[in-house]
Amino acid sequence: MIPDLPNLPKADIQPAQPAAVMSGAAAIQVGPTFSPLYQQIKSLITQSLQSGEWKPGELIPSEVELAVRFKVSQGTVRKAIDELSAENLVVRRQGKGTFVATHHEARSQFRFLRLKPDIGKQQYPINRFVEVKRIRAPGEIARLLDIKVGDSVVFIRRVQSFEGVPTILEDLWLPGAIFKGLTAELLNEYKGPMYALFETEFGTHMIRASEQLRALPADETAAELLKIDLGSPLLNVERVSYTYGDKPVEIRRGLYLTTQHHYQNELS
Amino acid sequence: MIPDLPNLPKADIQPAQPAAVMSGAAAIQVGPTFSPLYQQIKSLITQSLQSGEWKPGELIPSEVELAVRFKVSQGTVRKAIDELSAENLVVRRQGKGTFVATHHEARSQFRFLRLKPDIGKQQYPINRFVEVKRIRAPGEIARLLDIKVGDSVVFIRRVQSFEGVPTILEDLWLPGAIFKGLTAELLNEYKGPMYALFETEFGTHMIRASEQLRALPADETAAELLKIDLGSPLLNVERVSYTYGDKPVEIRRGLYLTTQHHYQNELS
DNA sequence: CAGTGGTCTAGACCACGCT
DNA sequence: GCGTGGTCTAGACCACTGC
């Protein structure tokens, strides 16, 4: 008897379940391209993040609530959120809920800053903005930002110092269409990571970046601004940053002085 | 009736389940320190990997088999293996089973080699071993390898070339106790990644590494071996590699020529 | 105490690889 | 056809948070 019992209730609702799985999929995504339910849920949640339905730092609906909304089991929602959490798009907090990831947080201050002091504790550098202007996108920048050559881009040049020592000279290019009101004043007023400012002021949340590193000799500009000899070896870091939907929204070209610092990387 | 049915069978076995969960934990790990069952399972599987019960490339028991062995549900084993898979300790293949990760595989050839050509496809470099000898561990090496100063270590110096261009000058230090029969002949006979050789010949599987990067001027040795000017900027990569149990088993100090190549890194 | 995420179980079916 | 991992469900209880 008892060994059969677990199957009895199943026998009543089971026929609807494979149908529910498939029709659930069909209801969400019509067509021949099939993907697991939890991937579709994940994609729906990402869309809500992208659309700004839930903003950085905010609490998103609970797993049970989302399960009801999407008409799937809590386990399926859980798996979708698990992946989003692994990709740092959301942060889970036991007993409290799931929150949209934000760059305003002690924990994420150093998420995209891999330069660490050889000795002592990592701390956030002081910014000095050397130049902020709008220019027409050169070919290479336009290509990387996926915009048209000649489109407006914001160009920023800054020097970052650790304990008074100028250590990073960095040039940035941002699509003018997105970063409309970006001025030197705004940048100077702001403390902390630029990505936090971008998130709050321009609704653009960086979620991923790709970097290419090489060693280069200091040119005249770098030598002057970093107060080093012409030709000194510098770590050149070229970065493309992406927001939701793998859309590139920032180009950086940094020159790192690595006499007292190093770029830390974990391989696995 | 039916709404109650799901609870009835539970009512019979449920009292045993929390006990089973807890006693399962107790059976595996006695003491006050509690950790989730799947973490304990994960740790047990890792021990089997470390002990060599399942060797690199081999098939490990199926999820159901492990569930029976450890007296837990398949879902719990699955979660344990999911994490091991995420850490690249095992590789899952649908329809075939779960395999112990190995460095002998096209897919993992470049896992620890982040240097990519600026143009064209990544390919494996040609090795030239300049020096292979046994020395007494200097202080810094001993500290990093967690051995005693003066203990025997194998020192290797090699130059790696891409398409005939010498690009990487690398010094390695390995614990002599582990790498007993390592000779220049053995290294020269072997094609492909050194980690594959280490795995097969010395039973040491690298699972993780930590790197520190900086820009340095070429010294006389580097200038000569890489055929570049003295003082040319080189990318210096210092690596500590770890095997199971976070045991350090290799130190590398590489000088990368980055005129035609770059070090690729993804941030998230 | 209620609500949230975290763990664990049991059982079903699907997709894949091999024989 | 069978065995594997992959997906999905339903339901239970635990651990943590805040009222």
Coordinates of C-alpha atoms (C1' of nucleotides) in Angstrom, one line a residue:
Chain A
M1 CA 0.0 0.0 0.0
I2 CA 2.3 2.6 1.2
P3 CA 4.9 2.0 -1.6
D4 CA 2.0 2.7 -4.0
L5 CA 0.7 5.8 -2.3
P6 CA 3.4 8.1 -3.6
N7 CA 2.3 7.2 -7.1
L8 CA -1.4 7.7 -6.5
P9 CA -1.5 11.4 -6.2
K10 CA 1.0 11.6 -9.0
A11 CA -1.3 9.5 -11.2
D12 CA -3.9 12.2 -10.9
I13 CA -1.8 15.3 -11.6
Q14 CA 1.1 13.7 -13.5
P15 CA -0.6 13.7 -16.9
A16 CA -0.8 17.4 -16.7
Q17 CA 2.8 17.8 -15.7
P18 CA 4.7 17.0 -18.8
A19 CA 2.0 19.0 -20.6
A20 CA 2.6 21.8 -18.1
V21 CA 6.3 21.6 -18.7
M22 CA 5.9 21.8 -22.5
S23 CA 2.9 24.2 -22.6
G24 CA 4.7 26.3 -20.0
A25 CA 7.5 26.5 -22.4
A26 CA 5.2 27.1 -25.3
A27 CA 3.3 29.8 -23.5
I28 CA 6.6 31.6 -22.9
Q29 CA 8.4 30.9 -26.1
V30 CA 6.7 29.7 -29.2
G31 CA 8.7 28.2 -32.0
P32 CA 11.1 25.3 -32.6
T33 CA 14.0 26.6 -30.5
F34 CA 13.6 24.8 -27.2
S35 CA 15.5 25.7 -24.0
P36 CA 15.0 24.5 -20.4
L37 CA 12.3 26.2 -18.4
Y38 CA 14.7 27.6 -15.9
Q39 CA 16.7 29.2 -18.7
Q40 CA 13.5 30.9 -19.9
I41 CA 12.7 32.0 -16.4
K42 CA 16.2 33.3 -16.0
S43 CA 15.8 35.3 -19.2
L44 CA 12.5 36.7 -18.1
I45 CA 14.1 37.8 -14.8
T46 CA 17.0 39.4 -16.7
Q47 CA 14.5 41.3 -18.8
S48 CA 12.9 42.7 -15.7
L49 CA 16.4 43.7 -14.5
Q50 CA 17.2 45.3 -17.8
S51 CA 13.9 47.2 -18.0
G52 CA 14.5 48.6 -14.6
E53 CA 11.4 47.0 -13.1
W54 CA 13.7 46.1 -10.1
K55 CA 16.6 48.6 -9.7
P56 CA 20.0 48.0 -8.3
G57 CA 19.9 47.4 -4.6
E58 CA 16.2 46.7 -4.5
L59 CA 14.5 43.5 -3.3
I60 CA 13.1 41.3 -6.1
P61 CA 10.0 39.2 -5.5
S62 CA 10.4 36.0 -3.4
E63 CA 11.0 32.7 -5.0
V64 CA 7.5 31.5 -4.3
E65 CA 6.0 34.7 -5.7
L66 CA 8.0 34.3 -8.9
A67 CA 7.0 30.7 -9.1
V68 CA 3.3 31.7 -9.0
R69 CA 3.8 34.5 -11.5
F70 CA 5.6 32.2 -14.0
K71 CA 3.5 29.2 -13.2
V72 CA 6.5 27.0 -12.4
S73 CA 7.7 25.3 -9.3
Q74 CA 9.8 27.0 -6.8
G75 CA 12.7 24.7 -7.6
T76 CA 12.8 26.0 -11.2
V77 CA 12.8 29.6 -10.1
R78 CA 15.5 28.7 -7.6
K79 CA 17.7 27.2 -10.3
A80 CA 17.3 30.3 -12.5
I81 CA 18.2 32.6 -9.6
D82 CA 21.1 30.4 -8.7
E83 CA 22.7 31.1 -12.1
L84 CA 21.9 34.8 -11.9
S85 CA 23.6 34.9 -8.5
A86 CA 26.6 33.0 -9.8
E87 CA 26.9 35.7 -12.5
N88 CA 26.7 38.5 -9.9
L89 CA 23.5 39.9 -11.3
V90 CA 21.6 39.4 -8.0
V91 CA 22.7 38.7 -4.4
R92 CA 20.9 36.3 -2.2
R93 CA 20.5 37.0 1.5
Q94 CA 19.1 34.2 3.7
G95 CA 16.1 35.3 5.7
K96 CA 15.8 38.6 3.8
G97 CA 15.4 37.9 0.1
T98 CA 17.1 38.3 -3.2
F99 CA 18.5 41.8 -4.2
V100 CA 19.5 43.3 -7.5
A101 CA 23.3 43.6 -7.5
T102 CA 24.7 47.1 -7.1
H103 CA 28.1 48.8 -7.3
H104 CA 27.2 50.8 -4.2
E105 CA 28.5 48.4 -1.6
A106 CA 31.7 47.7 0.2
R107 CA 31.7 44.2 -1.1
S108 CA 31.7 45.2 -4.8
Q109 CA 34.0 48.1 -4.6
F110 CA 36.9 46.1 -5.8
R111 CA 35.1 43.8 -8.2
F112 CA 36.6 45.3 -11.3
L113 CA 39.8 46.7 -9.8
R114 CA 42.4 43.9 -9.8
L115 CA 45.3 46.1 -8.9
K116 CA 46.4 45.3 -5.3
P117 CA 49.3 46.7 -3.2
D118 CA 52.3 44.4 -2.8
I119 CA 52.1 44.9 0.9
G120 CA 49.2 46.2 3.0
K121 CA 45.5 46.3 2.5
Q122 CA 43.7 47.2 -0.6
Q123 CA 42.1 50.6 -0.5
Y124 CA 40.2 52.8 -3.0
P125 CA 42.3 55.3 -4.9
I126 CA 41.8 59.1 -5.2
N127 CA 40.6 60.3 -8.6
R128 CA 41.9 63.3 -10.4
F129 CA 40.1 64.1 -13.7
V130 CA 42.5 65.5 -16.2
E131 CA 40.1 65.9 -19.0
V132 CA 36.4 65.4 -19.7
K133 CA 35.1 66.2 -23.2
R134 CA 32.8 65.1 -26.0
I135 CA 34.4 63.9 -29.2
R136 CA 33.4 62.1 -32.4
A137 CA 34.0 58.4 -32.1
P138 CA 37.2 57.3 -33.9
G139 CA 36.9 54.0 -35.9
E140 CA 38.4 51.7 -33.3
I141 CA 36.2 53.1 -30.5
A142 CA 33.1 53.0 -32.6
R143 CA 33.7 49.4 -33.5
L144 CA 34.2 48.3 -30.0
L145 CA 31.2 50.3 -28.7
D146 CA 29.1 49.0 -31.6
I147 CA 28.1 52.5 -32.6
K148 CA 28.8 54.5 -35.8
V149 CA 32.0 56.3 -36.6
G150 CA 31.6 60.0 -35.7
D151 CA 28.9 59.4 -33.2
S152 CA 29.3 61.4 -30.0
V153 CA 31.3 59.8 -27.2
V154 CA 32.4 61.1 -23.8
F155 CA 36.2 61.0 -23.4
I156 CA 37.6 61.0 -19.9
R157 CA 41.2 61.0 -18.8
R158 CA 42.0 60.5 -15.1
V159 CA 44.8 59.7 -12.8
Q160 CA 44.3 57.5 -9.8
S161 CA 46.5 57.7 -6.8
F162 CA 47.1 55.4 -3.9
E163 CA 48.4 57.1 -0.7
G164 CA 49.4 60.1 -2.8
V165 CA 51.3 58.2 -5.4
P166 CA 49.9 58.5 -8.9
T167 CA 49.6 54.9 -10.1
I168 CA 47.0 54.6 -12.8
L169 CA 46.5 56.8 -15.9
E170 CA 43.3 55.9 -17.6
D171 CA 41.4 57.0 -20.7
L172 CA 37.7 56.2 -21.0
W173 CA 35.3 56.3 -23.9
L174 CA 31.5 56.2 -23.3
P175 CA 28.6 56.4 -25.7
G176 CA 27.3 60.0 -25.7
A177 CA 23.8 58.9 -26.3
I178 CA 23.7 57.1 -22.9
F179 CA 25.9 59.4 -20.8
K180 CA 24.2 62.7 -21.6
G181 CA 24.7 64.8 -18.6
L182 CA 28.1 63.6 -17.7
T183 CA 30.4 66.5 -16.7
A184 CA 33.7 67.0 -14.9
E185 CA 31.7 68.5 -12.0
L186 CA 29.6 65.4 -11.6
L187 CA 32.6 63.2 -11.6
N188 CA 34.5 65.4 -9.1
E189 CA 31.6 65.5 -6.7
Y190 CA 31.3 61.7 -6.7
K191 CA 33.3 59.5 -4.3
G192 CA 33.8 55.8 -4.9
P193 CA 33.7 53.7 -8.0
M194 CA 32.5 55.3 -11.3
Y195 CA 30.3 52.3 -11.9
A196 CA 28.2 53.3 -8.9
L197 CA 27.7 56.7 -10.4
F198 CA 26.9 55.3 -13.9
E199 CA 24.4 53.1 -12.2
T200 CA 22.6 55.8 -10.3
E201 CA 22.9 58.7 -12.7
F202 CA 22.6 57.0 -16.0
G203 CA 20.8 53.8 -15.3
T204 CA 23.6 51.8 -16.8
H205 CA 24.8 48.8 -14.7
M206 CA 28.0 47.2 -15.7
I207 CA 27.8 43.4 -15.3
R208 CA 30.9 42.0 -17.1
A209 CA 34.1 43.2 -18.6
S210 CA 36.8 41.7 -20.8
E211 CA 40.5 42.8 -20.4
Q212 CA 43.6 42.5 -22.5
L213 CA 46.9 43.1 -20.7
R214 CA 50.4 43.8 -22.0
A215 CA 53.6 45.6 -21.0
L216 CA 54.3 48.9 -22.6
P217 CA 56.9 51.7 -22.2
A218 CA 55.7 54.9 -20.7
D219 CA 55.1 57.6 -23.4
E220 CA 55.5 61.3 -22.7
T221 CA 52.0 61.8 -21.3
A222 CA 52.3 58.8 -19.0
A223 CA 55.7 59.8 -17.9
E224 CA 54.6 63.3 -17.0
L225 CA 51.3 62.4 -15.3
L226 CA 52.6 59.4 -13.3
K227 CA 55.9 61.2 -12.6
I228 CA 58.1 58.4 -14.0
D229 CA 60.8 58.1 -16.5
L230 CA 60.1 58.0 -20.2
G231 CA 60.1 54.4 -21.3
S232 CA 59.5 52.9 -17.9
P233 CA 57.5 49.6 -18.2
L234 CA 53.8 50.0 -17.5
L235 CA 51.1 47.5 -17.4
N236 CA 48.6 48.3 -20.1
V237 CA 45.0 47.2 -19.5
E238 CA 42.4 47.6 -22.2
R239 CA 38.9 46.9 -21.1
V240 CA 35.5 46.6 -22.7
S241 CA 32.6 46.7 -20.2
Y242 CA 29.2 45.3 -20.9
T243 CA 25.7 45.9 -19.5
Y244 CA 22.7 43.7 -19.8
G245 CA 22.3 41.9 -23.1
D246 CA 26.0 41.9 -23.7
K247 CA 25.9 45.5 -24.9
P248 CA 29.3 47.2 -24.8
V249 CA 29.0 50.6 -23.0
E250 CA 32.5 51.5 -22.0
I251 CA 36.1 51.3 -23.3
R252 CA 39.0 51.8 -21.0
R253 CA 42.7 52.0 -21.7
G254 CA 44.7 52.1 -18.5
L255 CA 48.4 52.3 -17.8
Y256 CA 49.2 50.9 -14.4
L257 CA 52.4 51.6 -12.5
T258 CA 53.4 48.3 -11.0
T259 CA 56.3 49.0 -8.8
Q260 CA 54.3 48.9 -5.6
H261 CA 51.3 47.1 -6.9
H262 CA 50.4 44.0 -9.0
Y263 CA 47.4 42.8 -11.0
Q264 CA 45.9 39.8 -9.1
N265 CA 44.3 37.0 -11.0
E266 CA 42.9 33.6 -10.0
L267 CA 42.9 30.7 -12.5
S268 CA 40.7 27.6 -12.2
Chain B
M1 CA -8.4 12.9 0.8
I2 CA -6.0 13.5 -2.0
P3 CA -4.6 16.7 -0.5
D4 CA -3.9 14.6 2.6
L5 CA -2.3 11.7 0.8
P6 CA 1.0 13.3 0.1
N7 CA 1.4 13.8 3.8
L8 CA 0.4 10.3 4.8
P9 CA 3.5 8.4 3.5
K10 CA 5.6 11.3 4.7
A11 CA 4.1 10.9 8.2
D12 CA 5.4 7.4 8.3
I13 CA 8.9 8.0 7.2
Q14 CA 9.3 11.7 7.9
P15 CA 10.3 11.2 11.6
A16 CA 13.2 9.2 10.3
Q17 CA 14.2 11.8 7.8
P18 CA 15.4 14.7 9.9
A19 CA 17.1 12.0 11.9
A20 CA 18.5 10.5 8.8
V21 CA 19.8 13.9 7.7
M22 CA 21.3 14.6 11.0
S23 CA 22.5 11.1 11.8
G24 CA 23.8 10.9 8.2
A25 CA 25.8 14.0 9.0
A26 CA 26.8 12.5 12.3
A27 CA 27.8 9.2 10.7
I28 CA 30.0 11.1 8.3
Q29 CA 31.3 13.8 10.5
V30 CA 31.1 13.7 14.3
G31 CA 31.4 16.8 16.3
P32 CA 29.9 20.2 16.7
T33 CA 30.9 21.6 13.4
F34 CA 27.9 21.2 11.1
S35 CA 27.9 21.5 7.3
P36 CA 25.3 20.7 4.7
L37 CA 25.1 17.1 3.6
Y38 CA 26.0 17.9 0.0
Q39 CA 29.2 19.7 1.2
Q40 CA 30.1 16.6 3.2
I41 CA 29.4 14.4 0.1
K42 CA 31.5 16.8 -2.0
S43 CA 34.3 16.5 0.5
L44 CA 34.1 12.7 0.4
I45 CA 34.2 12.7 -3.4
T46 CA 37.2 15.1 -3.3
Q47 CA 39.0 12.7 -1.0
S48 CA 38.5 9.9 -3.4
L49 CA 39.9 12.1 -6.2
Q50 CA 42.9 13.0 -4.0
S51 CA 43.5 9.4 -3.0
G52 CA 43.6 8.4 -6.6
E53 CA 40.6 6.0 -6.3
W54 CA 39.4 7.6 -9.5
K55 CA 42.2 8.9 -11.7
P56 CA 42.2 11.8 -14.2
G57 CA 40.2 10.9 -17.3
E58 CA 38.4 8.0 -15.6
L59 CA 34.7 7.6 -15.2
I60 CA 33.4 8.0 -11.6
P61 CA 30.4 6.1 -10.3
S62 CA 27.0 7.3 -11.5
E63 CA 24.9 9.6 -9.3
V64 CA 22.5 6.9 -8.3
E65 CA 25.4 4.6 -7.3
L66 CA 27.0 7.4 -5.2
A67 CA 23.6 8.1 -3.7
V68 CA 23.3 4.5 -2.6
R69 CA 26.9 4.4 -1.3
F70 CA 26.5 7.6 0.8
K71 CA 22.9 6.8 1.8
V72 CA 21.6 10.2 0.5
S73 CA 19.2 11.1 -2.3
Q74 CA 20.4 11.5 -5.8
G75 CA 19.6 15.2 -5.6
T76 CA 22.1 15.7 -2.9
V77 CA 24.9 13.9 -4.8
R78 CA 23.9 16.0 -7.8
K79 CA 24.4 19.2 -5.9
A80 CA 27.8 18.0 -4.7
I81 CA 28.9 17.1 -8.2
D82 CA 27.5 20.4 -9.6
E83 CA 30.0 22.3 -7.5
L84 CA 32.9 20.0 -8.3
S85 CA 32.0 20.5 -11.9
A86 CA 31.9 24.3 -11.5
E87 CA 35.4 24.1 -10.0
N88 CA 36.6 22.0 -12.9
L89 CA 37.5 19.0 -10.8
V90 CA 35.2 16.8 -12.8
V91 CA 33.5 17.0 -16.2
R92 CA 29.9 15.9 -16.7
R93 CA 28.9 14.4 -20.1
Q94 CA 25.2 13.8 -20.6
G95 CA 24.4 10.2 -21.5
K96 CA 28.0 9.0 -20.6
G97 CA 28.7 9.9 -17.0
T98 CA 30.9 12.1 -14.9
F99 CA 34.7 12.0 -15.5
V100 CA 37.7 13.1 -13.5
A101 CA 39.1 16.3 -15.1
T102 CA 42.4 15.9 -16.9
H103 CA 44.9 18.1 -18.6
H104 CA 45.1 15.7 -21.5
E105 CA 42.3 17.1 -23.6
A106 CA 42.0 19.7 -26.3
R107 CA 39.5 21.5 -24.1
S108 CA 41.9 22.1 -21.2
Q109 CA 45.1 22.8 -23.2
F110 CA 44.7 26.5 -22.7
R111 CA 43.1 26.5 -19.3
F112 CA 46.1 28.0 -17.6
L113 CA 47.6 29.7 -20.5
R114 CA 46.1 33.2 -20.8
L115 CA 48.4 34.5 -23.4
K116 CA 46.6 34.9 -26.8
P117 CA 47.9 36.2 -30.1
D118 CA 46.6 39.7 -31.1
I119 CA 45.5 38.2 -34.4
G120 CA 44.9 34.7 -35.4
K121 CA 44.0 31.5 -33.5
Q122 CA 45.6 30.4 -30.2
Q123 CA 48.0 27.6 -30.6
Y124 CA 50.3 25.7 -28.3
P125 CA 53.9 26.9 -28.2
I126 CA 57.1 25.0 -28.7
N127 CA 59.1 24.3 -25.6
R128 CA 62.9 24.6 -25.3
F129 CA 64.3 23.6 -22.0
V130 CA 67.3 25.8 -21.2
E131 CA 68.1 24.3 -17.8
V132 CA 66.8 21.5 -15.6
K133 CA 68.5 20.9 -12.2
R134 CA 68.0 20.2 -8.6
I135 CA 68.8 22.9 -6.1
R136 CA 68.2 23.7 -2.4
A137 CA 65.1 25.7 -1.9
P138 CA 65.8 29.4 -1.2
G139 CA 63.7 31.1 1.5
E140 CA 61.1 32.7 -0.7
I141 CA 60.5 29.5 -2.7
A142 CA 60.3 27.3 0.4
R143 CA 57.8 29.7 1.9
L144 CA 55.6 29.6 -1.1
L145 CA 55.8 25.9 -1.5
D146 CA 55.3 25.3 2.2
I147 CA 58.5 23.3 2.5
K148 CA 61.6 23.8 4.5
V149 CA 64.5 26.1 3.4
G150 CA 67.2 23.9 1.8
D151 CA 64.8 21.1 0.8
S152 CA 65.4 19.8 -2.6
V153 CA 63.5 21.5 -5.4
V154 CA 63.6 21.0 -9.2
F155 CA 64.5 24.1 -11.0
I156 CA 63.5 24.4 -14.7
R157 CA 64.1 27.3 -17.1
R158 CA 62.4 27.2 -20.5
V159 CA 61.6 29.3 -23.5
Q160 CA 58.3 29.0 -25.3
S161 CA 58.0 30.0 -28.9
F162 CA 55.0 30.8 -31.1
E163 CA 55.6 30.3 -34.8
G164 CA 59.3 30.4 -34.2
V165 CA 59.2 33.6 -32.2
P166 CA 60.6 33.2 -28.6
T167 CA 57.8 34.7 -26.5
I168 CA 57.9 33.4 -22.9
L169 CA 60.9 32.9 -20.6
E170 CA 59.8 31.0 -17.6
D171 CA 61.4 29.7 -14.4
L172 CA 59.8 26.9 -12.4
W173 CA 60.3 25.5 -9.0
L174 CA 58.8 22.1 -8.0
P175 CA 59.1 20.2 -4.7
G176 CA 61.8 17.6 -5.2
A177 CA 60.0 15.1 -3.0
I178 CA 57.1 14.9 -5.4
F179 CA 58.9 15.3 -8.7
K180 CA 61.5 12.6 -8.2
G181 CA 62.3 11.3 -11.7
L182 CA 61.9 14.6 -13.5
T183 CA 64.6 15.0 -16.0
A184 CA 65.3 17.1 -19.1
E185 CA 64.9 14.0 -21.3
L186 CA 61.4 13.4 -19.9
L187 CA 60.5 17.0 -20.5
N188 CA 61.9 17.0 -24.0
E189 CA 60.1 13.8 -25.0
Y190 CA 56.8 15.2 -23.9
K191 CA 54.6 17.2 -26.2
G192 CA 51.7 19.4 -24.8
P193 CA 51.1 21.0 -21.5
M194 CA 53.5 20.2 -18.6
Y195 CA 50.5 19.8 -16.4
A196 CA 49.5 16.7 -18.4
L197 CA 53.0 15.2 -17.8
F198 CA 52.9 16.0 -14.1
E199 CA 49.5 14.4 -13.9
T200 CA 50.5 11.2 -15.7
E201 CA 54.1 10.8 -14.4
F202 CA 53.9 12.2 -10.9
G203 CA 50.2 11.8 -10.0
T204 CA 50.0 15.5 -9.3
H205 CA 46.9 17.2 -10.7
M206 CA 46.9 21.0 -10.7
I207 CA 43.5 22.3 -10.0
R208 CA 43.9 26.0 -9.3
A209 CA 46.5 28.8 -9.6
S210 CA 47.0 32.3 -8.4
E211 CA 48.8 34.8 -10.5
Q212 CA 50.3 38.2 -9.9
L213 CA 51.1 40.4 -12.9
R214 CA 53.4 43.4 -13.4
A215 CA 55.4 45.1 -16.1
L216 CA 59.2 44.8 -15.8
P217 CA 62.2 45.8 -18.0
A218 CA 64.0 42.9 -19.7
D219 CA 67.2 41.9 -17.8
E220 CA 70.2 40.5 -19.6
T221 CA 69.0 36.9 -19.5
A222 CA 65.6 37.8 -20.8
A223 CA 67.0 40.1 -23.5
E224 CA 69.3 37.3 -24.7
L225 CA 66.9 34.4 -24.6
L226 CA 63.9 36.4 -26.1
K227 CA 66.2 38.2 -28.5
I228 CA 65.0 41.7 -27.5
D229 CA 66.6 44.9 -26.3
L230 CA 67.7 45.2 -22.7
G231 CA 65.1 47.1 -20.8
S232 CA 62.2 46.3 -23.1
P233 CA 58.9 46.1 -21.2
L234 CA 57.9 42.5 -20.4
L235 CA 54.8 41.2 -18.7
N236 CA 55.9 39.4 -15.5
V237 CA 53.6 36.7 -14.4
E238 CA 54.3 35.0 -11.0
R239 CA 52.2 31.9 -10.4
V240 CA 51.5 29.6 -7.5
S241 CA 49.7 26.4 -8.5
Y242 CA 47.8 24.2 -6.2
T243 CA 46.7 20.6 -6.2
Y244 CA 43.9 18.9 -4.1
G245 CA 43.6 20.3 -0.6
D246 CA 45.0 23.7 -1.6
K247 CA 48.5 22.3 -1.4
P248 CA 51.0 24.5 -3.4
V249 CA 53.1 22.3 -5.7
E250 CA 54.6 24.7 -8.3
I251 CA 56.0 28.2 -8.5
R252 CA 56.4 29.9 -11.8
R253 CA 58.0 33.2 -12.8
G254 CA 57.3 34.0 -16.4
L255 CA 58.4 36.9 -18.6
Y256 CA 56.0 37.4 -21.5
L257 CA 56.8 39.3 -24.6
T258 CA 53.6 41.1 -25.4
T259 CA 54.3 42.8 -28.7
Q260 CA 52.2 40.2 -30.7
H261 CA 50.3 38.7 -27.8
H262 CA 48.2 39.8 -24.9
Y263 CA 47.1 38.3 -21.6
Q264 CA 43.3 37.8 -21.8
N265 CA 41.1 38.1 -18.7
E266 CA 37.4 38.1 -18.1
L267 CA 35.9 40.0 -15.2
S268 CA 32.5 39.3 -13.7
Chain C
dC1 C1' 6.0 34.6 14.9
dA2 C1' 5.9 34.8 9.8
dG3 C1' 8.5 35.1 5.7
dT4 C1' 12.7 34.3 3.2
dG5 C1' 16.3 31.6 1.2
dG6 C1' 18.9 26.9 2.1
dT7 C1' 18.8 21.9 2.3
dC8 C1' 17.0 17.4 1.4
dT9 C1' 14.0 14.0 -0.4
dA10 C1' 11.3 11.2 -3.8
dG11 C1' 9.8 10.5 -8.1
dA12 C1' 8.8 11.5 -12.9
dC13 C1' 10.2 12.3 -17.6
dC14 C1' 13.5 14.1 -21.2
dA15 C1' 17.9 14.2 -24.0
dC16 C1' 21.8 11.9 -25.1
dG17 C1' 25.3 8.1 -26.1
dC18 C1' 26.1 3.6 -26.8
dT19 C1' 25.1 -1.2 -28.0
Chain D
dG1 C1' 16.7 -0.5 -25.1
dC2 C1' 19.2 0.8 -21.3
dG3 C1' 21.9 3.7 -18.4
dT4 C1' 23.6 8.3 -18.0
dG5 C1' 23.2 13.1 -16.7
dG6 C1' 19.5 17.1 -17.2
dT7 C1' 15.1 19.1 -16.0
dC8 C1' 11.0 19.6 -13.3
dT9 C1' 7.8 19.0 -9.7
dA10 C1' 6.0 18.7 -4.8
dG11 C1' 6.6 18.9 -0.3
dA12 C1' 9.1 18.8 4.0
dC13 C1' 12.1 20.9 7.4
dC14 C1' 16.1 24.1 8.8
dA15 C1' 18.5 28.7 9.5
dC16 C1' 18.2 33.2 9.5
dT17 C1' 16.0 37.9 9.7
dG18 C1' 13.0 41.2 11.4
dC19 C1' 8.5 42.4 13.3

